[in-house]
mmCIF file of C-alpha atoms in Angstrom:
data_model
loop_
_atom_site.group_PDB
_atom_site.id
_atom_site.type_symbol
_atom_site.label_atom_id
_atom_site.label_comp_id
_atom_site.label_asym_id
_atom_site.label_seq_id
_atom_site.Cartn_x
_atom_site.Cartn_y
_atom_site.Cartn_z
ATOM 1 C CA UNK A 1 84.071 -87.835 94.452
ATOM 2 C CA UNK A 2 87.139 -90.386 93.971
ATOM 3 C CA UNK A 3 88.723 -91.112 91.535
ATOM 4 C CA UNK A 4 87.112 -93.046 89.337
ATOM 5 C CA UNK A 5 84.119 -91.030 89.652
ATOM 6 C CA UNK A 6 87.298 -87.524 88.444
ATOM 7 C CA UNK A 7 88.255 -89.960 86.012
ATOM 8 C CA UNK A 8 85.375 -90.011 84.360
ATOM 9 C CA UNK A 9 84.438 -85.900 85.184
ATOM 10 C CA UNK A 10 87.390 -85.742 83.060
ATOM 11 C CA UNK A 11 86.769 -87.857 79.983
ATOM 12 C CA UNK A 12 83.455 -86.466 79.782
ATOM 13 C CA UNK A 13 85.320 -83.239 79.866
ATOM 14 C CA UNK A 14 87.516 -83.610 77.023
ATOM 15 C CA UNK A 15 84.867 -85.073 74.936
ATOM 16 C CA UNK A 16 83.058 -81.901 74.490
ATOM 17 C CA UNK A 17 85.867 -80.016 74.334
ATOM 18 C CA UNK A 18 86.815 -82.101 70.991
ATOM 19 C CA UNK A 19 83.446 -82.692 70.079
ATOM 20 C CA UNK A 20 83.280 -78.285 69.809
ATOM 21 C CA UNK A 21 86.688 -78.093 68.377
ATOM 22 C CA UNK A 22 85.868 -80.862 66.510
ATOM 23 C CA UNK A 23 82.418 -78.752 65.218
ATOM 24 C CA UNK A 24 84.612 -75.172 64.856
ATOM 25 C CA UNK A 25 87.516 -76.859 62.762
ATOM 26 C CA UNK A 26 84.191 -78.777 60.536
ATOM 27 C CA UNK A 27 82.623 -74.973 60.155
ATOM 28 C CA UNK A 28 86.193 -73.278 58.866
ATOM 29 C CA UNK A 29 87.313 -76.333 57.406
ATOM 30 C CA UNK A 30 86.309 -74.402 54.180
ATOM 31 C CA UNK A 31 88.013 -71.658 54.805
ATOM 32 C CA UNK A 32 91.699 -72.752 55.645
ATOM 33 C CA UNK A 33 92.935 -72.454 53.178
ATOM 34 C CA UNK A 34 92.392 -69.081 52.486
ATOM 35 C CA UNK A 35 93.108 -68.403 55.804
ATOM 36 C CA UNK A 36 96.704 -69.222 55.690
ATOM 37 C CA UNK A 37 97.316 -67.961 52.902
ATOM 38 C CA UNK A 38 96.389 -64.941 54.837
ATOM 39 C CA UNK A 39 98.493 -65.827 57.170
ATOM 40 C CA UNK A 40 101.207 -66.370 55.599
ATOM 41 C CA UNK A 41 100.828 -62.682 53.659
ATOM 42 C CA UNK A 42 100.397 -61.354 56.510
ATOM 43 C CA UNK A 43 103.529 -62.912 58.139
ATOM 44 C CA UNK A 44 105.732 -61.606 54.729
ATOM 45 C CA UNK A 45 104.227 -58.242 54.541
ATOM 46 C CA UNK A 46 104.112 -57.195 57.475
ATOM 47 C CA UNK A 47 107.504 -54.894 57.385
ATOM 48 C CA UNK A 48 106.241 -53.418 53.835
ATOM 49 C CA UNK A 49 103.841 -52.760 56.246
ATOM 50 C CA UNK A 50 105.704 -50.630 58.855
ATOM 51 C CA UNK A 51 107.968 -48.874 56.483
ATOM 52 C CA UNK A 52 104.669 -47.467 54.126
ATOM 53 C CA UNK A 53 102.907 -46.630 57.627
ATOM 54 C CA UNK A 54 105.716 -44.918 58.874
ATOM 55 C CA UNK A 55 105.714 -43.465 55.782
ATOM 56 C CA UNK A 56 102.402 -42.194 56.141
ATOM 57 C CA UNK A 57 102.948 -40.434 59.961
ATOM 58 C CA UNK A 58 101.341 -43.649 60.901
ATOM 59 C CA UNK A 59 98.917 -44.463 59.390
ATOM 60 C CA UNK A 60 98.136 -47.872 59.562
ATOM 61 C CA UNK A 61 95.013 -48.780 57.886
ATOM 62 C CA UNK A 62 95.895 -46.539 55.420
ATOM 63 C CA UNK A 63 98.936 -48.723 54.578
ATOM 64 C CA UNK A 64 97.077 -51.072 54.521
ATOM 65 C CA UNK A 65 94.595 -50.562 52.125
ATOM 66 C CA UNK A 66 97.361 -49.096 50.085
ATOM 67 C CA UNK A 67 99.635 -52.993 50.224
ATOM 68 C CA UNK A 68 95.759 -54.876 50.081
ATOM 69 C CA UNK A 69 95.666 -52.268 46.093
ATOM 70 C CA UNK A 70 98.682 -53.366 45.240
ATOM 71 C CA UNK A 71 98.237 -56.949 46.053
ATOM 72 C CA UNK A 72 94.937 -56.756 43.705
ATOM 73 C CA UNK A 73 97.023 -55.130 41.287
ATOM 74 C CA UNK A 74 99.654 -57.660 40.281
ATOM 75 C CA UNK A 75 97.186 -60.699 40.303
ATOM 76 C CA UNK A 76 93.626 -59.257 38.827
ATOM 77 C CA UNK A 77 95.386 -57.323 36.036
ATOM 78 C CA UNK A 78 97.072 -59.783 34.812
ATOM 79 C CA UNK A 79 94.973 -62.432 34.858
ATOM 80 C CA UNK A 80 92.110 -60.075 33.258
ATOM 81 C CA UNK A 81 94.228 -59.602 30.807
ATOM 82 C CA UNK A 82 94.932 -62.976 29.263
ATOM 83 C CA UNK A 83 91.377 -63.941 31.157
ATOM 84 C CA UNK A 84 90.617 -61.808 27.508
ATOM 85 C CA UNK A 85 93.318 -63.263 25.026
ATOM 86 C CA UNK A 86 91.426 -66.213 25.477
ATOM 87 C CA UNK A 87 88.435 -65.006 24.751
ATOM 88 C CA UNK A 88 88.841 -63.245 21.781
ATOM 89 C CA UNK A 89 90.927 -66.109 20.428
ATOM 90 C CA UNK A 90 88.828 -68.709 22.096
ATOM 91 C CA UNK A 91 85.670 -66.518 19.429
ATOM 92 C CA UNK A 92 87.779 -66.564 16.670
ATOM 93 C CA UNK A 93 88.514 -69.416 16.654
ATOM 94 C CA UNK A 94 84.977 -71.117 16.880
ATOM 95 C CA UNK A 95 83.300 -67.555 14.370
ATOM 96 C CA UNK A 96 85.873 -69.615 12.147
ATOM 97 C CA UNK A 97 84.877 -72.514 12.550
ATOM 98 C CA UNK A 98 80.782 -72.689 12.143
ATOM 99 C CA UNK A 99 81.461 -69.735 8.989
ATOM 100 C CA UNK A 100 83.683 -72.931 7.576
ATOM 101 C CA UNK A 101 86.769 -69.561 7.263
ATOM 102 C CA UNK A 102 89.232 -71.187 9.019
ATOM 103 C CA UNK A 103 92.190 -72.357 7.027
ATOM 104 C CA UNK A 104 95.464 -74.800 7.200
ATOM 105 C CA UNK A 105 98.155 -73.692 5.080
ATOM 106 C CA UNK A 106 100.617 -76.469 4.189
ATOM 107 C CA UNK A 107 103.001 -78.175 5.025
ATOM 108 C CA UNK A 108 106.771 -77.226 4.164
ATOM 109 C CA UNK A 109 108.363 -79.499 2.650
ATOM 110 C CA UNK A 110 111.281 -80.335 5.025
ATOM 111 C CA UNK A 111 108.234 -81.948 7.742
ATOM 112 C CA UNK A 112 108.327 -84.871 5.636
ATOM 113 C CA UNK A 113 111.364 -85.551 6.333
ATOM 114 C CA UNK A 114 111.726 -85.693 10.264
ATOM 115 C CA UNK A 115 112.442 -89.367 11.389
ATOM 116 C CA UNK A 116 109.554 -91.552 12.455
ATOM 117 C CA UNK A 117 106.967 -89.076 12.296
ATOM 118 C CA UNK A 118 107.147 -86.881 9.543
ATOM 119 C CA UNK A 119 105.424 -88.715 7.219
ATOM 120 C CA UNK A 120 102.470 -89.283 8.769
ATOM 121 C CA UNK A 121 102.537 -85.598 9.982
ATOM 122 C CA UNK A 122 102.524 -84.589 6.394
ATOM 123 C CA UNK A 123 100.032 -86.026 6.227
ATOM 124 C CA UNK A 124 97.570 -84.786 8.657
ATOM 125 C CA UNK A 125 98.428 -82.266 8.213
ATOM 126 C CA UNK A 126 97.163 -81.790 4.247
ATOM 127 C CA UNK A 127 94.281 -83.116 4.929
ATOM 128 C CA UNK A 128 94.284 -80.211 7.079
ATOM 129 C CA UNK A 129 95.275 -77.534 4.632
ATOM 130 C CA UNK A 130 93.308 -79.330 2.039
ATOM 131 C CA UNK A 131 89.466 -80.061 3.384
ATOM 132 C CA UNK A 132 89.783 -78.028 7.255
ATOM 133 C CA UNK A 133 86.180 -78.731 7.912
ATOM 134 C CA UNK A 134 85.526 -82.076 6.475
ATOM 135 C CA UNK A 135 89.237 -82.569 8.864
ATOM 136 C CA UNK A 136 87.724 -80.790 11.601
ATOM 137 C CA UNK A 137 84.857 -82.558 11.517
ATOM 138 C CA UNK A 138 86.538 -85.610 11.904
ATOM 139 C CA UNK A 139 88.031 -84.701 15.583
ATOM 140 C CA UNK A 140 84.778 -83.067 16.370
ATOM 141 C CA UNK A 141 85.089 -85.629 19.973
ATOM 142 C CA UNK A 142 88.434 -84.840 21.097
ATOM 143 C CA UNK A 143 87.337 -81.271 20.274
ATOM 144 C CA UNK A 144 85.171 -81.551 22.052
ATOM 145 C CA UNK A 145 86.777 -83.601 25.256
ATOM 146 C CA UNK A 146 89.460 -80.320 25.278
ATOM 147 C CA UNK A 147 86.874 -78.288 24.811
ATOM 148 C CA UNK A 148 85.134 -79.102 28.852
ATOM 149 C CA UNK A 149 88.355 -79.712 29.824
ATOM 150 C CA UNK A 150 89.632 -75.867 29.346
ATOM 151 C CA UNK A 151 86.026 -74.801 30.581
ATOM 152 C CA UNK A 152 87.026 -76.821 33.645
ATOM 153 C CA UNK A 153 90.645 -75.441 33.554
ATOM 154 C CA UNK A 154 88.982 -71.560 33.059
ATOM 155 C CA UNK A 155 87.091 -72.717 36.313
ATOM 156 C CA UNK A 156 89.605 -73.971 38.602
ATOM 157 C CA UNK A 157 91.078 -70.961 38.147
ATOM 158 C CA UNK A 158 88.145 -68.472 38.807
ATOM 159 C CA UNK A 159 87.621 -69.623 41.999
ATOM 160 C CA UNK A 160 91.559 -69.622 42.665
ATOM 161 C CA UNK A 161 91.438 -66.294 41.918
ATOM 162 C CA UNK A 162 88.602 -65.593 43.954
ATOM 163 C CA UNK A 163 90.405 -67.660 46.914
ATOM 164 C CA UNK A 164 93.128 -65.090 46.198
ATOM 165 C CA UNK A 165 91.708 -62.113 46.872
ATOM 166 C CA UNK A 166 89.772 -62.843 50.381
ATOM 167 C CA UNK A 167 93.087 -63.883 51.454
ATOM 168 C CA UNK A 168 94.156 -60.792 50.901
ATOM 169 C CA UNK A 169 91.088 -58.976 52.512
ATOM 170 C CA UNK A 170 92.026 -61.846 55.399
ATOM 171 C CA UNK A 171 95.900 -60.905 55.401
ATOM 172 C CA UNK A 172 94.690 -57.669 56.124
ATOM 173 C CA UNK A 173 92.585 -57.681 58.616
ATOM 174 C CA UNK A 174 95.339 -59.740 60.159
ATOM 175 C CA UNK A 175 97.602 -57.071 60.203
ATOM 176 C CA UNK A 176 95.733 -54.189 61.603
ATOM 177 C CA UNK A 177 95.070 -56.307 64.332
ATOM 178 C CA UNK A 178 99.074 -57.843 64.897
ATOM 179 C CA UNK A 179 99.115 -55.785 68.341
ATOM 180 C CA UNK A 180 95.818 -57.864 69.311
ATOM 181 C CA UNK A 181 97.093 -61.237 68.835
ATOM 182 C CA UNK A 182 100.491 -61.262 69.156
ATOM 183 C CA UNK A 183 99.888 -61.855 72.891
ATOM 184 C CA UNK A 184 97.208 -64.758 72.846
ATOM 185 C CA UNK A 185 99.256 -66.348 69.747
ATOM 186 C CA UNK A 186 102.648 -66.474 71.718
ATOM 187 C CA UNK A 187 100.480 -68.029 74.584
ATOM 188 C CA UNK A 188 99.399 -70.478 72.267
ATOM 189 C CA UNK A 189 103.102 -70.927 71.438
ATOM 190 C CA UNK A 190 104.450 -71.468 75.139
ATOM 191 C CA UNK A 191 101.511 -74.073 75.723
ATOM 192 C CA UNK A 192 102.280 -76.705 73.005
ATOM 193 C CA UNK A 193 106.275 -76.342 73.416
ATOM 194 C CA UNK A 194 106.749 -74.656 76.699
ATOM 195 C CA UNK A 195 110.001 -72.383 77.273
ATOM 196 C CA UNK A 196 110.294 -72.118 73.700
ATOM 197 C CA UNK A 197 107.277 -71.036 72.082
ATOM 198 C CA UNK A 198 107.472 -67.594 71.132
ATOM 199 C CA UNK A 199 111.440 -69.035 69.827
ATOM 200 C CA UNK A 200 110.143 -70.765 67.742
ATOM 201 C CA UNK A 201 106.776 -68.839 66.618
ATOM 202 C CA UNK A 202 109.481 -66.431 66.156
ATOM 203 C CA UNK A 203 111.394 -68.862 63.185
ATOM 204 C CA UNK A 204 108.146 -69.048 61.401
ATOM 205 C CA UNK A 205 107.830 -66.065 60.648
ATOM 206 C CA UNK A 206 111.377 -65.770 60.432
ATOM 207 C CA UNK A 207 111.294 -68.469 57.724
ATOM 208 C CA UNK A 208 107.387 -67.070 55.923
ATOM 209 C CA UNK A 209 109.599 -64.009 55.130
ATOM 210 C CA UNK A 210 112.113 -65.244 54.085
ATOM 211 C CA UNK A 211 111.448 -68.402 52.073
ATOM 212 C CA UNK A 212 109.200 -64.833 50.242
ATOM 213 C CA UNK A 213 111.725 -63.105 49.608
ATOM 214 C CA UNK A 214 113.885 -66.178 48.320
ATOM 215 C CA UNK A 215 111.032 -67.352 46.599
ATOM 216 C CA UNK A 216 108.763 -64.911 45.491
ATOM 217 C CA UNK A 217 110.739 -61.668 45.517
ATOM 218 C CA UNK A 218 112.947 -64.092 43.448
ATOM 219 C CA UNK A 219 110.160 -64.747 41.030
ATOM 220 C CA UNK A 220 109.282 -61.053 39.813
ATOM 221 C CA UNK A 221 113.006 -59.960 39.478
ATOM 222 C CA UNK A 222 113.743 -62.841 37.196
ATOM 223 C CA UNK A 223 111.510 -62.047 35.699
ATOM 224 C CA UNK A 224 111.298 -58.620 34.874
ATOM 225 C CA UNK A 225 114.138 -59.224 33.677
ATOM 226 C CA UNK A 226 113.484 -62.155 30.751
ATOM 227 C CA UNK A 227 110.420 -59.887 30.106
ATOM 228 C CA UNK A 228 113.117 -57.368 29.568
ATOM 229 C CA UNK A 229 114.672 -59.064 26.988
ATOM 230 C CA UNK A 230 111.377 -60.626 25.239
ATOM 231 C CA UNK A 231 109.730 -56.497 24.983
ATOM 232 C CA UNK A 232 113.604 -55.074 23.973
ATOM 233 C CA UNK A 233 113.272 -57.755 20.910
ATOM 234 C CA UNK A 234 109.870 -57.774 19.978
ATOM 235 C CA UNK A 235 109.461 -61.130 21.042
ATOM 236 C CA UNK A 236 104.362 -61.991 20.460
ATOM 237 C CA UNK A 237 103.264 -62.480 23.103
ATOM 238 C CA UNK A 238 105.975 -61.200 25.305
ATOM 239 C CA UNK A 239 103.407 -59.999 28.287
ATOM 240 C CA UNK A 240 102.350 -62.582 28.615
ATOM 241 C CA UNK A 241 105.160 -64.795 28.641
ATOM 242 C CA UNK A 242 106.599 -62.721 31.474
ATOM 243 C CA UNK A 243 103.829 -63.348 33.271
ATOM 244 C CA UNK A 244 104.187 -67.223 32.672
ATOM 245 C CA UNK A 245 107.577 -66.941 33.718
ATOM 246 C CA UNK A 246 106.920 -65.155 36.668
ATOM 247 C CA UNK A 247 103.960 -68.131 37.610
ATOM 248 C CA UNK A 248 106.410 -70.561 36.773
ATOM 249 C CA UNK A 249 109.014 -69.611 39.387
ATOM 250 C CA UNK A 250 106.846 -69.554 42.038
ATOM 251 C CA UNK A 251 106.168 -72.839 41.355
ATOM 252 C CA UNK A 252 110.691 -73.558 41.459
ATOM 253 C CA UNK A 253 109.108 -75.792 37.712
ATOM 254 C CA UNK A 254 111.837 -72.432 35.822
ATOM 255 C CA UNK A 255 111.761 -70.488 33.160
ATOM 256 C CA UNK A 256 113.577 -72.786 30.811
ATOM 257 C CA UNK A 257 111.552 -73.567 28.013
ATOM 258 C CA UNK A 258 110.560 -70.256 27.253
ATOM 259 C CA UNK A 259 113.722 -68.983 27.132
ATOM 260 C CA UNK A 260 114.421 -71.328 25.478
ATOM 261 C CA UNK A 261 111.727 -70.975 22.928
ATOM 262 C CA UNK A 262 112.093 -67.135 22.753
ATOM 263 C CA UNK A 263 116.256 -67.202 21.372
ATOM 264 C CA UNK A 264 115.489 -70.195 18.790
ATOM 265 C CA UNK A 265 112.752 -67.056 17.345
ATOM 266 C CA UNK A 266 115.324 -64.598 18.334
ATOM 267 C CA UNK A 267 117.389 -66.759 16.259
ATOM 268 C CA UNK A 268 115.867 -67.211 13.643
ATOM 269 C CA UNK A 269 114.061 -63.732 13.119
ATOM 270 C CA UNK A 270 115.877 -61.687 14.180
ATOM 271 C CA UNK A 271 119.947 -60.676 13.237
ATOM 272 C CA UNK A 272 122.962 -62.882 14.432
ATOM 273 C CA UNK A 273 124.415 -59.688 17.174
ATOM 274 C CA UNK A 274 121.099 -58.435 17.641
ATOM 275 C CA UNK A 275 120.328 -62.113 18.981
ATOM 276 C CA UNK A 276 123.496 -62.643 20.079
ATOM 277 C CA UNK A 277 123.439 -59.807 22.367
ATOM 278 C CA UNK A 278 119.427 -60.927 23.323
ATOM 279 C CA UNK A 279 121.460 -64.477 24.335
ATOM 280 C CA UNK A 280 123.846 -62.080 26.273
ATOM 281 C CA UNK A 281 120.769 -61.014 27.700
ATOM 282 C CA UNK A 282 118.565 -63.869 28.394
ATOM 283 C CA UNK A 283 120.870 -66.099 29.815
ATOM 284 C CA UNK A 284 122.250 -65.495 33.437
ATOM 285 C CA UNK A 285 118.975 -64.070 34.184
ATOM 286 C CA UNK A 286 117.625 -67.607 33.747
ATOM 287 C CA UNK A 287 119.987 -68.407 35.845
ATOM 288 C CA UNK A 288 119.972 -65.232 38.814
ATOM 289 C CA UNK A 289 117.884 -67.545 40.611
ATOM 290 C CA UNK A 290 121.119 -69.446 41.668
ATOM 291 C CA UNK A 291 122.121 -66.796 42.794
ATOM 292 C CA UNK A 292 119.913 -65.593 44.832
ATOM 293 C CA UNK A 293 118.690 -67.822 46.831
ATOM 294 C CA UNK A 294 120.860 -68.976 48.517
ATOM 295 C CA UNK A 295 121.228 -65.199 49.776
ATOM 296 C CA UNK A 296 118.298 -64.088 50.654
ATOM 297 C CA UNK A 297 116.384 -67.334 52.215
ATOM 298 C CA UNK A 298 119.393 -68.552 53.916
ATOM 299 C CA UNK A 299 119.988 -64.977 55.652
ATOM 300 C CA UNK A 300 118.917 -64.519 59.154
ATOM 301 C CA UNK A 301 118.040 -68.068 60.073
ATOM 302 C CA UNK A 302 120.053 -71.028 62.035
ATOM 303 C CA UNK A 303 117.994 -73.771 59.633
ATOM 304 C CA UNK A 304 120.870 -74.697 57.456
ATOM 305 C CA UNK A 305 119.969 -73.994 53.538
ATOM 306 C CA UNK A 306 119.489 -77.823 53.046
ATOM 307 C CA UNK A 307 116.496 -78.474 55.081
ATOM 308 C CA UNK A 308 115.377 -74.491 53.273
ATOM 309 C CA UNK A 309 115.084 -76.295 49.259
ATOM 310 C CA UNK A 310 113.815 -79.416 51.373
ATOM 311 C CA UNK A 311 111.057 -78.049 53.317
ATOM 312 C CA UNK A 312 110.273 -75.961 48.827
ATOM 313 C CA UNK A 313 109.823 -78.639 47.315
ATOM 314 C CA UNK A 314 108.491 -81.493 48.857
ATOM 315 C CA UNK A 315 106.652 -79.356 51.376
ATOM 316 C CA UNK A 316 105.037 -77.614 46.612
ATOM 317 C CA UNK A 317 104.805 -81.794 46.227
ATOM 318 C CA UNK A 318 102.696 -82.298 49.340
ATOM 319 C CA UNK A 319 100.451 -78.928 49.205
ATOM 320 C CA UNK A 320 100.563 -77.756 45.658
ATOM 321 C CA UNK A 321 101.889 -73.762 46.047
ATOM 322 C CA UNK A 322 100.754 -73.084 49.429
ATOM 323 C CA UNK A 323 103.180 -76.010 50.311
ATOM 324 C CA UNK A 324 106.377 -73.494 48.706
ATOM 325 C CA UNK A 325 105.767 -71.300 52.592
ATOM 326 C CA UNK A 326 104.334 -74.085 55.194
ATOM 327 C CA UNK A 327 106.708 -77.064 53.872
ATOM 328 C CA UNK A 328 110.224 -74.587 54.740
ATOM 329 C CA UNK A 329 107.884 -73.796 58.214
ATOM 330 C CA UNK A 330 106.613 -77.325 59.374
ATOM 331 C CA UNK A 331 110.303 -78.802 58.441
ATOM 332 C CA UNK A 332 112.472 -75.276 60.210
ATOM 333 C CA UNK A 333 110.540 -76.813 63.670
ATOM 334 C CA UNK A 334 111.115 -80.163 62.729
ATOM 335 C CA UNK A 335 114.129 -79.433 62.868
ATOM 336 C CA UNK A 336 114.609 -77.055 66.365
ATOM 337 C CA UNK A 337 112.558 -79.809 68.051
ATOM 338 C CA UNK A 338 114.852 -82.762 67.392
ATOM 339 C CA UNK A 339 118.178 -80.602 68.286
ATOM 340 C CA UNK A 340 116.236 -80.026 71.491
ATOM 341 C CA UNK A 341 115.205 -83.662 71.787
ATOM 342 C CA UNK A 342 118.625 -84.733 71.719
ATOM 343 C CA UNK A 343 120.617 -82.280 73.310
ATOM 344 C CA UNK A 344 121.977 -79.587 71.095
ATOM 345 C CA UNK A 345 119.978 -76.319 72.482
ATOM 346 C CA UNK A 346 119.282 -73.910 69.547
ATOM 347 C CA UNK A 347 117.465 -72.048 71.810
ATOM 348 C CA UNK A 348 120.170 -68.900 71.516
ATOM 349 C CA UNK A 349 120.033 -68.327 67.759
ATOM 350 C CA UNK A 350 116.775 -69.050 67.512
ATOM 351 C CA UNK A 351 116.129 -66.368 70.208
ATOM 352 C CA UNK A 352 118.529 -64.085 68.460
ATOM 353 C CA UNK A 353 117.006 -64.107 65.061
ATOM 354 C CA UNK A 354 113.214 -63.730 67.488
ATOM 355 C CA UNK A 355 114.996 -60.109 68.295
ATOM 356 C CA UNK A 356 115.594 -59.241 65.100
ATOM 357 C CA UNK A 357 112.412 -60.038 63.403
ATOM 358 C CA UNK A 358 110.336 -57.778 66.026
ATOM 359 C CA UNK A 359 106.672 -58.117 66.363
ATOM 360 C CA UNK A 360 107.616 -62.023 63.945
ATOM 361 C CA UNK A 361 104.713 -63.795 65.510
ATOM 362 C CA UNK A 362 101.999 -61.200 64.018
#
């Protein structure tokens, strides 16, 4: 076979290989997000799985089932509670509107004194108070549009919850198959980056675990501290506010607005001494993430903390919530590859990281 025939044969083989890979990708594309979340969860909870497996005398399936049930409870419990409360409130509001029993109290006297918008707000509020039914009919198109938006949001939230549930089940399957997956994943990493593949795979696992501790772990600690304060002083809807604090912490928005509202409510309704103690508890609880994140996220990684933080925030902007993990992993790998390209030997610290993270690639 001459050179031209060999080239043609190679091109044909590559074409059919690419076609096969594209067909496979097309089939998996609807599930890629769930598979990626499942892999992230499996990597993040693998040390806990090993500890639980040892505690249960080596029963791996039971340990995986317990972890799965725990995660499902964390997701389904609060979401179901919030959905029930919202459904009850919407049903009550709909009954009020249908029966004409909705009553809006008149505006306080000082509303009209607000600068710029006070008179306008006071006028609309008074109209709503004088004839609530007519006022609602006036804004019927806007209310219908709001209802459509709410329905769309509820549908999207429900699909997201279902995807999270599927991701948890996928993570359990990955966890139980960790030993069988580790070797082929290491070989794939070596094919992609010969001589450095295993170390970079270990770096990926370490980054995912550190980010999960630094983002989700800190958000859980912070929401618990804030929740304790809210429940102690009897803040209305303390459970819902605590759950929203957890979500805002994971999304890197922060609980500032929730805490500010709770403090205003406390100073308006509680004795000054209790409000002061509540404030002294809530302010450190709000700022605790500034101290814990650098400690938990950068521990044991050869990547500078600024690279991880840039990956977290950039990942959220580019990919949404899953970018919390994908962002720092991609940026960390780019950082290590650039170091290797410019001639800095970073293989030793990464290798040390892999020794400290056994089973990291699983």
